[in-house]
Short mmCIF file of C-alpha atoms in Angstrom, two decimals:
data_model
loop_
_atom_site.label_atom_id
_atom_site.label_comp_id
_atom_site.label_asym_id
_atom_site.label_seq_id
_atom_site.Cartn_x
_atom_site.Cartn_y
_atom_site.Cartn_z
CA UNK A 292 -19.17 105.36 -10.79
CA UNK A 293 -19.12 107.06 -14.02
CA UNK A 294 -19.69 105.15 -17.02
CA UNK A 295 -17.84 105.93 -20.73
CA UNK A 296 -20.04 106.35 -23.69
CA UNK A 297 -17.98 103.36 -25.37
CA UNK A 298 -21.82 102.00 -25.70
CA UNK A 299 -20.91 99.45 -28.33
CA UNK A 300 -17.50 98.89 -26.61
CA UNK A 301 -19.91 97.22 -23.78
CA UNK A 302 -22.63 95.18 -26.23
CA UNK A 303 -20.07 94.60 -29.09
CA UNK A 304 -16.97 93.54 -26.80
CA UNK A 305 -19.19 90.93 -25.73
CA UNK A 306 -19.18 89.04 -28.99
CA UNK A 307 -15.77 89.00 -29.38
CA UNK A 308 -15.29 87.19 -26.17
CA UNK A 309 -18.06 84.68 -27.00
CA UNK A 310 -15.63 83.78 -30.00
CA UNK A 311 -14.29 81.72 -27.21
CA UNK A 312 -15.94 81.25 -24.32
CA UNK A 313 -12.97 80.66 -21.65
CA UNK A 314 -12.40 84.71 -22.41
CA UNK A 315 -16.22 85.42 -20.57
CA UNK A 316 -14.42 85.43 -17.46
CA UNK A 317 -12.16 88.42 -18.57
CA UNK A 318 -15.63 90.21 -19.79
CA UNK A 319 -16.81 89.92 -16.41
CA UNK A 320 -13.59 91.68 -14.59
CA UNK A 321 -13.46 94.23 -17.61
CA UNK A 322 -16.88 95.79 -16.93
CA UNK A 323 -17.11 95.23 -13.12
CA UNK A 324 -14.18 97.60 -12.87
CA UNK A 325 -15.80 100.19 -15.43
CA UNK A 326 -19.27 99.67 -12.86
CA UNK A 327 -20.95 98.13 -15.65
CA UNK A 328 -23.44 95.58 -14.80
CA UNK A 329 -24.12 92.44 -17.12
CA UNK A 330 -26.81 91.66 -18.57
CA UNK A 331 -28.25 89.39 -16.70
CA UNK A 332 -31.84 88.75 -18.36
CA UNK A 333 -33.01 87.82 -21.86
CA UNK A 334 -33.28 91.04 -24.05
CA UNK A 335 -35.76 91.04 -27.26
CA UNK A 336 -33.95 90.45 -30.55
CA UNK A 337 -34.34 90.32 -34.14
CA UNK A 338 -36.32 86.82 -35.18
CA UNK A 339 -36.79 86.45 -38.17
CA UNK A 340 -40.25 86.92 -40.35
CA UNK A 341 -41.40 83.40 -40.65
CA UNK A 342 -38.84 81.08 -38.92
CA UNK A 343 -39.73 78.70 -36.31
CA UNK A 344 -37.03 78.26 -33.39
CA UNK A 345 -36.41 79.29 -29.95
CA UNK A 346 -34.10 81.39 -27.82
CA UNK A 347 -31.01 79.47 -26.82
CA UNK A 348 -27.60 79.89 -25.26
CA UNK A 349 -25.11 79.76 -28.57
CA UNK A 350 -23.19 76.78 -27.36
CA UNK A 351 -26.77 74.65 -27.47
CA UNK A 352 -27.71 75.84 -31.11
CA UNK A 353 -25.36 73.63 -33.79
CA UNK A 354 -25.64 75.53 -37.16
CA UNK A 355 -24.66 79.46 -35.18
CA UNK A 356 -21.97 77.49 -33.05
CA UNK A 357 -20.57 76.00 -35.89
CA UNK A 358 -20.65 79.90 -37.72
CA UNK A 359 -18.87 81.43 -34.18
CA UNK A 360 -16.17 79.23 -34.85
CA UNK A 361 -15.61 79.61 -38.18
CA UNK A 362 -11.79 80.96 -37.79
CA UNK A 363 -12.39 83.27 -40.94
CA UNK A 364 -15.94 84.81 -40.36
CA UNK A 365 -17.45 86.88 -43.47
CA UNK A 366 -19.12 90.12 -43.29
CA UNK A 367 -22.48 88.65 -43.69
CA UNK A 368 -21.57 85.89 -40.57
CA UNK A 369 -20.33 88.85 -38.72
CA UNK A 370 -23.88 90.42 -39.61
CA UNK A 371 -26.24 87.62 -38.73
CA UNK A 372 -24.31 86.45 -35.51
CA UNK A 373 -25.13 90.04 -34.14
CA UNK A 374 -28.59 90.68 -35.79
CA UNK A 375 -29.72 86.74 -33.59
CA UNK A 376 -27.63 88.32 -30.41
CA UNK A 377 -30.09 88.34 -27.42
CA UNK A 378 -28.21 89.18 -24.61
CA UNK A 379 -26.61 87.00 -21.53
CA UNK A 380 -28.51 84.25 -18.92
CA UNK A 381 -26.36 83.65 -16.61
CA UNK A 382 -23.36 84.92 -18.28
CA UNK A 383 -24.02 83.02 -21.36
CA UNK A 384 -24.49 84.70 -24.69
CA UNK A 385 -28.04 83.56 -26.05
CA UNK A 386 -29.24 83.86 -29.59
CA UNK A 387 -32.70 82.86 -31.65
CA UNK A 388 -31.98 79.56 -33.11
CA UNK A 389 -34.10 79.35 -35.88
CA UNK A 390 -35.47 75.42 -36.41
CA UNK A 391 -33.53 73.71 -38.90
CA UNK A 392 -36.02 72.62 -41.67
CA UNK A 393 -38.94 74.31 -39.77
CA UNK A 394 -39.32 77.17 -41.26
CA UNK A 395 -42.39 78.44 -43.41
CA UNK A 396 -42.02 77.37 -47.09
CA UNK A 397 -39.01 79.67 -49.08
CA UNK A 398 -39.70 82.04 -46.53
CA UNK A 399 -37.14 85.03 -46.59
CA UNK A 400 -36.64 88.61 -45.67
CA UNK A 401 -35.85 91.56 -48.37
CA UNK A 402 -32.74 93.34 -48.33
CA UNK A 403 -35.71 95.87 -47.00
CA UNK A 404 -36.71 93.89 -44.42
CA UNK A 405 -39.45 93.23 -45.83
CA UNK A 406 -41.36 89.24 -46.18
CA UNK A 407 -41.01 87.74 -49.39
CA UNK A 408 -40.52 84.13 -50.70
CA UNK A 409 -37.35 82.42 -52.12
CA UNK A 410 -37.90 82.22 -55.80
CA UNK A 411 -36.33 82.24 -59.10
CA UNK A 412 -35.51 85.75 -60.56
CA UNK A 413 -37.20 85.76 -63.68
CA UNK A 414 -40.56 84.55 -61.50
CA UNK A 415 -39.74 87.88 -59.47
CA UNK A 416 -40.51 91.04 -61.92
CA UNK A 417 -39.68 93.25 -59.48
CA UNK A 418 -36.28 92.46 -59.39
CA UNK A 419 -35.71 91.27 -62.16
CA UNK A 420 -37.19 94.74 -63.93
CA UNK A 421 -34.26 96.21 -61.79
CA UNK A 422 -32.11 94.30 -64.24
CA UNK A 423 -33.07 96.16 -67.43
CA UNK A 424 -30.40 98.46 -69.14
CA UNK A 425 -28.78 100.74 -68.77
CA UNK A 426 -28.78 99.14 -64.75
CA UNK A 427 -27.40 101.60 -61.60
CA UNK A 428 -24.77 99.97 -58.91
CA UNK A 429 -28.04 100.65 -56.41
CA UNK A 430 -29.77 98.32 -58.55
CA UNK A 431 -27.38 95.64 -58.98
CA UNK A 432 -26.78 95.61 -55.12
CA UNK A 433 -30.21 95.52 -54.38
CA UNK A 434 -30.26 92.27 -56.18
CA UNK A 435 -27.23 90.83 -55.42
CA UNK A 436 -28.46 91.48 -51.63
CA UNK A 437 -31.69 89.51 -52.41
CA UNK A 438 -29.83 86.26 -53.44
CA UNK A 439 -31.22 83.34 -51.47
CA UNK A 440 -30.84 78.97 -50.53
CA UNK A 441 -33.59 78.15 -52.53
CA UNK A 442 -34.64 75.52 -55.12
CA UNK A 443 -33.79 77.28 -58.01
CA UNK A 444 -30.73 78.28 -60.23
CA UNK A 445 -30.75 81.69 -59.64
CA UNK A 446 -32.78 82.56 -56.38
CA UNK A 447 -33.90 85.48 -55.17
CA UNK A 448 -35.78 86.65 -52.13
CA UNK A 449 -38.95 88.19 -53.68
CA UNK A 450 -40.80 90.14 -51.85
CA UNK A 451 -44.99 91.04 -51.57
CA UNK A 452 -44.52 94.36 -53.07
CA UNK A 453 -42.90 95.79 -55.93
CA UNK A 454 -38.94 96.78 -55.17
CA UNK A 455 -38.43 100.95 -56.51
CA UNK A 456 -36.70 100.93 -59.69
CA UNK A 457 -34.10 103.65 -58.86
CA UNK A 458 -34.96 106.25 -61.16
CA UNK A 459 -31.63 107.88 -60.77
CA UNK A 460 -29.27 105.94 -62.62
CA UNK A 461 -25.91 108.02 -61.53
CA UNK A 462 -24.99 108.17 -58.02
CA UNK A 463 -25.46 111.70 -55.89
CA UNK A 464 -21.95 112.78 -56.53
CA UNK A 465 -22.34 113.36 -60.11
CA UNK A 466 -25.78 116.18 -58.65
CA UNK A 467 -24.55 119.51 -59.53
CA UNK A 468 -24.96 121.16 -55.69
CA UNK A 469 -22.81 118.05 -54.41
CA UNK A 470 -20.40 118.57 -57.57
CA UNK A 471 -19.79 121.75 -55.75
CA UNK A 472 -18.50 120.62 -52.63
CA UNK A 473 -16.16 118.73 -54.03
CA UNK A 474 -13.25 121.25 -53.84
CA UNK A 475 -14.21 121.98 -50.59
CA UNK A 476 -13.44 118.43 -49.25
CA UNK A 477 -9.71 118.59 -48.57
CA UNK A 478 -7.98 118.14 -45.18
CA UNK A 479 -9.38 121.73 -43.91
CA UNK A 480 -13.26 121.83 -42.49
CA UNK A 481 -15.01 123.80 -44.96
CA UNK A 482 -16.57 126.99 -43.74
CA UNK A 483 -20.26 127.41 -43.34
CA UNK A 484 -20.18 130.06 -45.96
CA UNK A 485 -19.71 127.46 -48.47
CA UNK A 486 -22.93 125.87 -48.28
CA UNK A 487 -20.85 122.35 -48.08
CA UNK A 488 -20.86 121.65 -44.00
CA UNK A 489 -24.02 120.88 -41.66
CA UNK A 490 -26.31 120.33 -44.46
CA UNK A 491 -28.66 117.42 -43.54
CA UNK A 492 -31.98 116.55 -44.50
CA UNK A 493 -35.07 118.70 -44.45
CA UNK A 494 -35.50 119.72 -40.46
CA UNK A 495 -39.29 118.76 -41.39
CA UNK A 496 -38.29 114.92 -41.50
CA UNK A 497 -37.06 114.46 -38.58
CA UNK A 498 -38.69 111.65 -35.79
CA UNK A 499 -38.12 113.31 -32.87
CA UNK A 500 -39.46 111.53 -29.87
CA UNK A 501 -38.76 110.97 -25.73
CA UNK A 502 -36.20 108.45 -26.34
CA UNK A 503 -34.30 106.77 -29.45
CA UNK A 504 -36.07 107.49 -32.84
CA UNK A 505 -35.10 106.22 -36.04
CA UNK A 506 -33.21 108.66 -38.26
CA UNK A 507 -34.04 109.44 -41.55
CA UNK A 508 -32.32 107.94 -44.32
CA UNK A 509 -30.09 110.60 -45.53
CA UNK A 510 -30.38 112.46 -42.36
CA UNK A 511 -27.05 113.30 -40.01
CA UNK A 512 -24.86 112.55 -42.71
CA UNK A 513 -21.76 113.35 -40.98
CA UNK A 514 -22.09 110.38 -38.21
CA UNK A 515 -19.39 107.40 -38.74
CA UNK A 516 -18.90 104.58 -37.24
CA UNK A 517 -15.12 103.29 -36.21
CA UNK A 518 -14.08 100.06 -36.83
CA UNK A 519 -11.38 97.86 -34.87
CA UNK A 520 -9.31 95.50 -36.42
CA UNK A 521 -10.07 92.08 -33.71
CA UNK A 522 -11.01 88.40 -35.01
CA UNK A 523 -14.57 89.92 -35.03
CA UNK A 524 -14.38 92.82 -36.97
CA UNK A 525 -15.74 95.10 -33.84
CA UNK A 526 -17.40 98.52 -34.02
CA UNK A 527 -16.86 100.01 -30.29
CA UNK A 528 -17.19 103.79 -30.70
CA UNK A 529 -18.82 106.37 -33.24
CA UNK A 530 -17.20 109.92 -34.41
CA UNK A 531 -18.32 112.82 -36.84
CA UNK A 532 -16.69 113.44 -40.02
CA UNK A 533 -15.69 117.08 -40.46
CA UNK A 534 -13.65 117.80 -43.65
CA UNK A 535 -12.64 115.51 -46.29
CA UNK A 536 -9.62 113.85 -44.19
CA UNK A 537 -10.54 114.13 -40.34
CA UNK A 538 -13.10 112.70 -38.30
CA UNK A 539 -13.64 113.92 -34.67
CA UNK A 540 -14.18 111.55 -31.51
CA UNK A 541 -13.53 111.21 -28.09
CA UNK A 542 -9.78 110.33 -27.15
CA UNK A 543 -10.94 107.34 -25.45
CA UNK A 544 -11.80 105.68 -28.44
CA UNK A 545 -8.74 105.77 -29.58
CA UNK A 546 -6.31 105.78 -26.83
CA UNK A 547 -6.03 104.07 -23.30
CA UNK A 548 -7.67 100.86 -22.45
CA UNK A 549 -10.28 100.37 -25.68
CA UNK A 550 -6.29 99.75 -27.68
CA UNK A 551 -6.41 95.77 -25.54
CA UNK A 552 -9.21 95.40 -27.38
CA UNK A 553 -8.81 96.03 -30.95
CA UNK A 554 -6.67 98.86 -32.97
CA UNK A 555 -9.29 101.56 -34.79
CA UNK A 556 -8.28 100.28 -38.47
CA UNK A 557 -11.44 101.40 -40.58
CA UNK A 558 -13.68 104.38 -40.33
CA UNK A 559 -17.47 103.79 -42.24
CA UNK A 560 -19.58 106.23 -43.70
CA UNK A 561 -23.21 106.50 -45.39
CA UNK A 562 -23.69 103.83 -43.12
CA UNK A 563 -27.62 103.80 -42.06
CA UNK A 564 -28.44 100.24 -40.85
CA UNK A 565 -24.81 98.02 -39.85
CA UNK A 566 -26.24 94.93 -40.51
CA UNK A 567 -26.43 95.53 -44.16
CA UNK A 568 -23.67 96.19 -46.48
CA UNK A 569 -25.44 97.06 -49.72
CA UNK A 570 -27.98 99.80 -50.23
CA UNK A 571 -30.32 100.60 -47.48
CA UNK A 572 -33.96 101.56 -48.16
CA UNK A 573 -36.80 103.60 -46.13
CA UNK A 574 -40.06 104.60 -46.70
CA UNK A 575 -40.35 108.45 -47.15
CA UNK A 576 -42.95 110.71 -46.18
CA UNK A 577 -44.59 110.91 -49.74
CA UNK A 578 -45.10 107.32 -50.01
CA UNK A 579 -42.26 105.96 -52.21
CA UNK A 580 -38.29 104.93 -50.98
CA UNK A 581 -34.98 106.37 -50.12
CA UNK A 582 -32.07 104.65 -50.56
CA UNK A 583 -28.24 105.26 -49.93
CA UNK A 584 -25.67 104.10 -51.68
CA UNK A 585 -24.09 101.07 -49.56
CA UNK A 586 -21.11 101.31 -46.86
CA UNK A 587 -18.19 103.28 -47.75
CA UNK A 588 -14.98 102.04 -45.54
CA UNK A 589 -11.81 104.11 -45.56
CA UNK A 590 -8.64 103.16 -43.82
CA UNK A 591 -7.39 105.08 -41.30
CA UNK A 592 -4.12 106.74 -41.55
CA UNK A 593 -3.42 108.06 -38.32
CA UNK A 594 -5.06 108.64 -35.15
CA UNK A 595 -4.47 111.54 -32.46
CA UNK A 596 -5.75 111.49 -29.09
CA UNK A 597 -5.39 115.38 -27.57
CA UNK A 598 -2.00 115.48 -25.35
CA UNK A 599 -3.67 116.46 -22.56
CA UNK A 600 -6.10 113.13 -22.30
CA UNK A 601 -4.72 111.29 -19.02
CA UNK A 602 -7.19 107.96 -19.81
CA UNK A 603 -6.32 106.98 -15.65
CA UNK A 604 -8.46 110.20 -14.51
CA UNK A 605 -12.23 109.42 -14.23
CA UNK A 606 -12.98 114.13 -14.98
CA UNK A 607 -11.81 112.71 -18.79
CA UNK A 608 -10.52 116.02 -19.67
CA UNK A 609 -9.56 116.72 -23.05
CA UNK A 610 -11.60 113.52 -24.13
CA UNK A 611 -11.17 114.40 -27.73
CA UNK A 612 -9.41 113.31 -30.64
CA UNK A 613 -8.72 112.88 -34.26
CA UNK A 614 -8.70 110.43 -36.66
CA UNK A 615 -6.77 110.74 -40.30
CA UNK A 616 -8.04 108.88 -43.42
CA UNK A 617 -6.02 107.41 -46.14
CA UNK A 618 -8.17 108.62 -48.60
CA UNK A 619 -10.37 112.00 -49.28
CA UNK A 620 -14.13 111.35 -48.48
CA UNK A 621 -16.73 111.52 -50.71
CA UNK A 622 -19.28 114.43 -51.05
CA UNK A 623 -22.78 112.80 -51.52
CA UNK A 624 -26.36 112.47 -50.37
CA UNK A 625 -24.91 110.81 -46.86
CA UNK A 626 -21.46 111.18 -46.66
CA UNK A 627 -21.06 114.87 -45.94
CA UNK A 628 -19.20 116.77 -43.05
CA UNK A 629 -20.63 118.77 -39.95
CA UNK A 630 -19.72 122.52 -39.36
CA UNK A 631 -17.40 123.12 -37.40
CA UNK A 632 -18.81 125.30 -33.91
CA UNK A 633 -19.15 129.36 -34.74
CA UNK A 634 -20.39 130.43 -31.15
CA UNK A 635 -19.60 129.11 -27.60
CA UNK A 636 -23.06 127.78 -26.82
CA UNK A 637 -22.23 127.47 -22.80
CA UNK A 638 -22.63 131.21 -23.00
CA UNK A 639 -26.25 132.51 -22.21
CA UNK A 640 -26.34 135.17 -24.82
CA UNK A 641 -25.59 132.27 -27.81
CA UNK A 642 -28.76 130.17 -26.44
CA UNK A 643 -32.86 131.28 -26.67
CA UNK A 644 -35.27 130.12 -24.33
CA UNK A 645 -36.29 127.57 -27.32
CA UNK A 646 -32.18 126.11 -27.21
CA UNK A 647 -32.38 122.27 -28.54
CA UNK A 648 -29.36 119.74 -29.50
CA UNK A 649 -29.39 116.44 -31.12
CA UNK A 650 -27.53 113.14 -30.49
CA UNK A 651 -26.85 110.72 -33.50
CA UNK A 652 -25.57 106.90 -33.20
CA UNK A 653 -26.16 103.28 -33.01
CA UNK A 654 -25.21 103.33 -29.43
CA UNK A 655 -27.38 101.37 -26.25
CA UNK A 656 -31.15 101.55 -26.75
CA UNK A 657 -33.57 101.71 -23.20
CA UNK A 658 -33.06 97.53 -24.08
CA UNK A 659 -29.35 97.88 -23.49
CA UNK A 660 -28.91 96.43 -26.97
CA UNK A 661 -27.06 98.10 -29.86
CA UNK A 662 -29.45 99.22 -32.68
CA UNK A 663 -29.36 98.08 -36.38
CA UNK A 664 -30.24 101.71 -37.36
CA UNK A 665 -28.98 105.12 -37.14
CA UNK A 666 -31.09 106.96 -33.92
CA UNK A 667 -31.05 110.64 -33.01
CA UNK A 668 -32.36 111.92 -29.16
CA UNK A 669 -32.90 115.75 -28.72
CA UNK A 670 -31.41 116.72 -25.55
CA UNK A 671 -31.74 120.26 -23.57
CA UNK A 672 -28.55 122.03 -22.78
CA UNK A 673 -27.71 121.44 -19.33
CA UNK A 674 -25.42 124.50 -17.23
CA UNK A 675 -22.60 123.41 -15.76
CA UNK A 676 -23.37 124.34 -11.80
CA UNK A 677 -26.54 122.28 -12.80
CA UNK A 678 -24.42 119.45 -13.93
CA UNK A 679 -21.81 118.82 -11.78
CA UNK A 680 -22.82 118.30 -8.66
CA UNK A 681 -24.03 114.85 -10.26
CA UNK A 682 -20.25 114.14 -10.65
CA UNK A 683 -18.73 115.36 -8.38
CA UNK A 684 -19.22 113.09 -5.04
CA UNK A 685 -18.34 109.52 -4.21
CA UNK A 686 -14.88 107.85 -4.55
CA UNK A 687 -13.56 109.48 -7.51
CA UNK A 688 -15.30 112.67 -7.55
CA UNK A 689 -15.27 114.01 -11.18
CA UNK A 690 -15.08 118.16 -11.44
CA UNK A 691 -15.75 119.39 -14.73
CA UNK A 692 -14.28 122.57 -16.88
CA UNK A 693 -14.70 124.35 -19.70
CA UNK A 694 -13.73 121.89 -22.14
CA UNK A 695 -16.54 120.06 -20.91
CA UNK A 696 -20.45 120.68 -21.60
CA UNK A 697 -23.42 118.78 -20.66
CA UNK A 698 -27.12 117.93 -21.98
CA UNK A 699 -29.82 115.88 -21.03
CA UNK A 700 -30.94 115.20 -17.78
CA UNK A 701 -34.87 114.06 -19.27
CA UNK A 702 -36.09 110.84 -17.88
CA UNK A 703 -35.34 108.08 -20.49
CA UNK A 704 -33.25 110.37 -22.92
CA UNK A 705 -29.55 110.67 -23.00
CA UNK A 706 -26.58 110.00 -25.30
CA UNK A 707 -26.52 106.61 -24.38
CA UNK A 708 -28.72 106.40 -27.32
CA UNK A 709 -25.53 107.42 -29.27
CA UNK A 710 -22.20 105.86 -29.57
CA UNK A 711 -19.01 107.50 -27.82
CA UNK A 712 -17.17 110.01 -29.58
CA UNK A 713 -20.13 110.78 -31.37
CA UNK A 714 -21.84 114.11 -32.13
CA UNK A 715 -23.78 116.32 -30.01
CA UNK A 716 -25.40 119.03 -32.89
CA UNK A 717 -27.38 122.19 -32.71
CA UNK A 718 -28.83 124.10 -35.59
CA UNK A 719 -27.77 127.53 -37.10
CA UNK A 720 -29.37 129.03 -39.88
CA UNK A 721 -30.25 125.84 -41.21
CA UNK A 722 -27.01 124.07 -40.84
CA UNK A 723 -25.59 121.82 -38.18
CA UNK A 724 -22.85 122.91 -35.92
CA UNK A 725 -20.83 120.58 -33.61
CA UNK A 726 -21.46 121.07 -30.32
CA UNK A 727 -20.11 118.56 -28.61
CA UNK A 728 -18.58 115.12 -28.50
CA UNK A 729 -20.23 112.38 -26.42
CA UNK A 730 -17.60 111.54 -23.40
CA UNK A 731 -19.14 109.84 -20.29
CA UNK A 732 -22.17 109.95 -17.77
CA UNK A 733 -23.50 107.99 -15.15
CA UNK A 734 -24.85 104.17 -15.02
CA UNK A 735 -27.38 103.31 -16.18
CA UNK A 736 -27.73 106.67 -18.33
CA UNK A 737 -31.51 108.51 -18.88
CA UNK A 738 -31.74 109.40 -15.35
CA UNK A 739 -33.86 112.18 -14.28
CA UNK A 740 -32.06 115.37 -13.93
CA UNK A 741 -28.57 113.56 -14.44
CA UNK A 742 -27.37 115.14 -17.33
CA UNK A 743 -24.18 113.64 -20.02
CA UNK A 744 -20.99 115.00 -20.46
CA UNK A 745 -19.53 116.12 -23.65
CA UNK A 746 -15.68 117.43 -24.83
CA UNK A 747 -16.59 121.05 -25.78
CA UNK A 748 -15.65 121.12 -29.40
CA UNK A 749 -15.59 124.82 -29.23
CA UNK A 750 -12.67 125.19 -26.50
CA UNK A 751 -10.39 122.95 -29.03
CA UNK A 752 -11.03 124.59 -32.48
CA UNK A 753 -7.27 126.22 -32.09
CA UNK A 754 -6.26 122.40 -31.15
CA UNK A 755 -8.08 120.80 -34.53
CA UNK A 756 -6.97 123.38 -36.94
CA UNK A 757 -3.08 122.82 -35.43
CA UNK A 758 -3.05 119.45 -36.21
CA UNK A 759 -4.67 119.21 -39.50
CA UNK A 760 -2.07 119.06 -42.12
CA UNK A 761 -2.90 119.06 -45.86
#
């Protein structure tokens, strides 16, 4: 049975029915009719850097039990219940319960993620050097980020190395080449010509690897995450902004049976590692630190599956839609759109023997767990008389068309290492075009010459452009 590419509908959906445990029942019938196995076994997850504890089921560790329940849970709670997350024994969600009192001395982890010790500011130059004017909003987020429970007045997590000053003061909108895309974000998906679409970081930077590699910092810009309004706060799919108003993802993220689960409310952008709200920083090739500029959420307006999306049929057709936003998007460092497609890349003649795509998300890692960072997967194109006969067998065969393309099929690699509705990329002339949009494959995904299906963005350009409005 084919399985969607709602990879953080699966892990994420999870936690909301652990908000009450009489719902893990309904979990169970959920994802037995989608053929998606539990997880059954302890996965590795995030412990961390200096605490003493053990792996438990949730309802045997006091302090996170008491924060599950909390009937109005805070971004941060939201944040560490998933970063302790471990996966299911025996149907039960289990977590790292760190030992109450038995941790090593002010022990504490950077905004970074780096060690440091809980200490008072002004014993911490390198944050508190942060503080000298004239002081950027990266700055005072870094340190706001760093506050800790210590014994002091004002504590901070201070870590073993100096934090980077931020030597740019002003944020990246106020650069000149991103005060020139400016105009160009408006409803309409600017045209390659402009310079102000597909334009990612240096090629050169990329961590390309066989499976799931960490993205650079200001890399993929375009990628979003979508965010359901539930008692949790839920991110269950990914899109791809492309103009200043509309973001592109599957239809099934935003129409059929993902709707009993939560309504798409927010979509967020520069977003690099979700369990972080502030600033996020990485290590760059020269030595010193990239950072973005926080989370920016913006309400959605409207969404619009494509007509022709029957969410019964297991071919998802026309699994593609659109998403409006309230407000115009930003044109920075990492919030910038993809180009829309310029060549039907199914066709032989638009594809040399050297042809490569990229997938972008947070979605299921070769753990089955959702990733704190932004990943990216090359992938091979894939013909379809290749591809389909992979689908189209069993119960509910599944024949493909032309709005459909697929990629993959490398042991280990697939766009399971993406969210759904997320973007499938190729490069042209040094800017990103969207390919495709990630739709479904089989379970478990990375199989060896078992390639994922995509929504063909280039069969629906007439659709997009008829249902943008200013």
């Amino acid at each position: 049975m084919v399985l969607l590419r709602a990879s953080a509908l699966f892990i994420h959906f999870h936690k909301f029915i652990s908000h009450n445990m009489k719902f893990i029942g309904i979990l169970i019938v959920v994802l037995s009719i989608l053929g998606v196995g539990l997880v059954l076994a302890q996965q590795q997850c995030h412990k961390p850097v200096g605490e003493v504890g053990e792996f438990l089921p949730i309802t045997k560790c006091a302090h996170l039990k008491q924060l599950l329940d909390k009937p109005n849970k805070s971004g941060q709670d939201r944040a560490l219940l998933q970063k302790l997350h471990c996966g299911f024994v025996d149907n039960i969600p289990q977590v790292w319960c760190a030992k109450q009192g038995g941790s090593e001395p002010n022990s504490c982890t950077t905004p970074d993620g780096k060690p440091g010790k809980c200490i008072n500011i002004y014993a911490c130059p390198q944050l508190s050097n942060l503080l000298n004017q004239p002081v950027s909003e990266r700055n005072k987020s870094f340190v706001r980020n760093s506050a800790c429970q210590g014994p002091h007045k004002f504590n901070v997590c201070c870590g073993t190395s100096p934090a980077r000053e931020d030597p740019d003061i002003l944020d990246s909108r106020t650069r000149d080449e991103n005060k020139a895309c400016v105009r160009h974000m408006t409803a309409y998906p600017p045209a390659p010509s402009t310079g102000c679409c597909g334009v990612s970081a240096e090629v050169g930077n990329k961590i390309v690897g066989a499976g799931g590699e960490a993205t650079e910092i200001d890399q993929y810009p375009w990628a979003v995450l979508i965010e359901y309004e539930t008692n949790s706060g839920l991110i269950l799919c990914g899109g791809v902004l492309i103009s200043g108003r509309y973001v592109l993802t599957a239809a099934h993220c935003i129409a059929g049976v993902i709707l009993r689960n939560g309504t798409p409310k927010f979509v967020r952008l520069g977003e690099y590692n979700i369990t972080n709200e502030g600033p996020d920083c990485k290590l760059t090739a020269g030595g010193g630190q990239d950072c973005t500029e926080g989370v920016t959420r913006i309400e959605i307006e409207r969404t619009i599956p494509h007509p022709q999306y029957n969410p019964i049929k297991t071919s998802r057709w026309n699994d593609i839609g659109l998403i409006r936003l309230k407000e115009t998007a930003p044109y920075t460092d990492f919030i910038r759109p993809i180009c829309l497609p310029t060549k039907d890349i199914t066709q032989a003649r638009n594809r040399n023997d050297f042809f490569t795509m990229f997938v972008t998300g947070w979605g299921a890692t070769e753990n089955t767990t959702f990733s704190d960072v932004k990943l990216e997967v090359t992938v091979p194109f894939v013909p379809m008389d290749q591809c389909e006969p992979a689908y189209n067998v069993g119960v509910f065969p599944s024949k493909l068309w032309k709005g459909q393309l697929c990629a993959g099929g490398k042991k280990g690699t697939d766009s399971c290492k993406g969210d759904s509705g997320g973007p499938l990329m190729y490069e042209n002339n040094k800017l990103f075009e969207l390919a495709g949009i990630v739709s479904y494959g089989k379970n478990p995904c990375g199989i060896q010459d078992v390639a994922g299906v995509y929504s063909n963005v280039y069969e629906y350009r007439d659709w997009i452009n008829s249902v943008i409005v200013p």
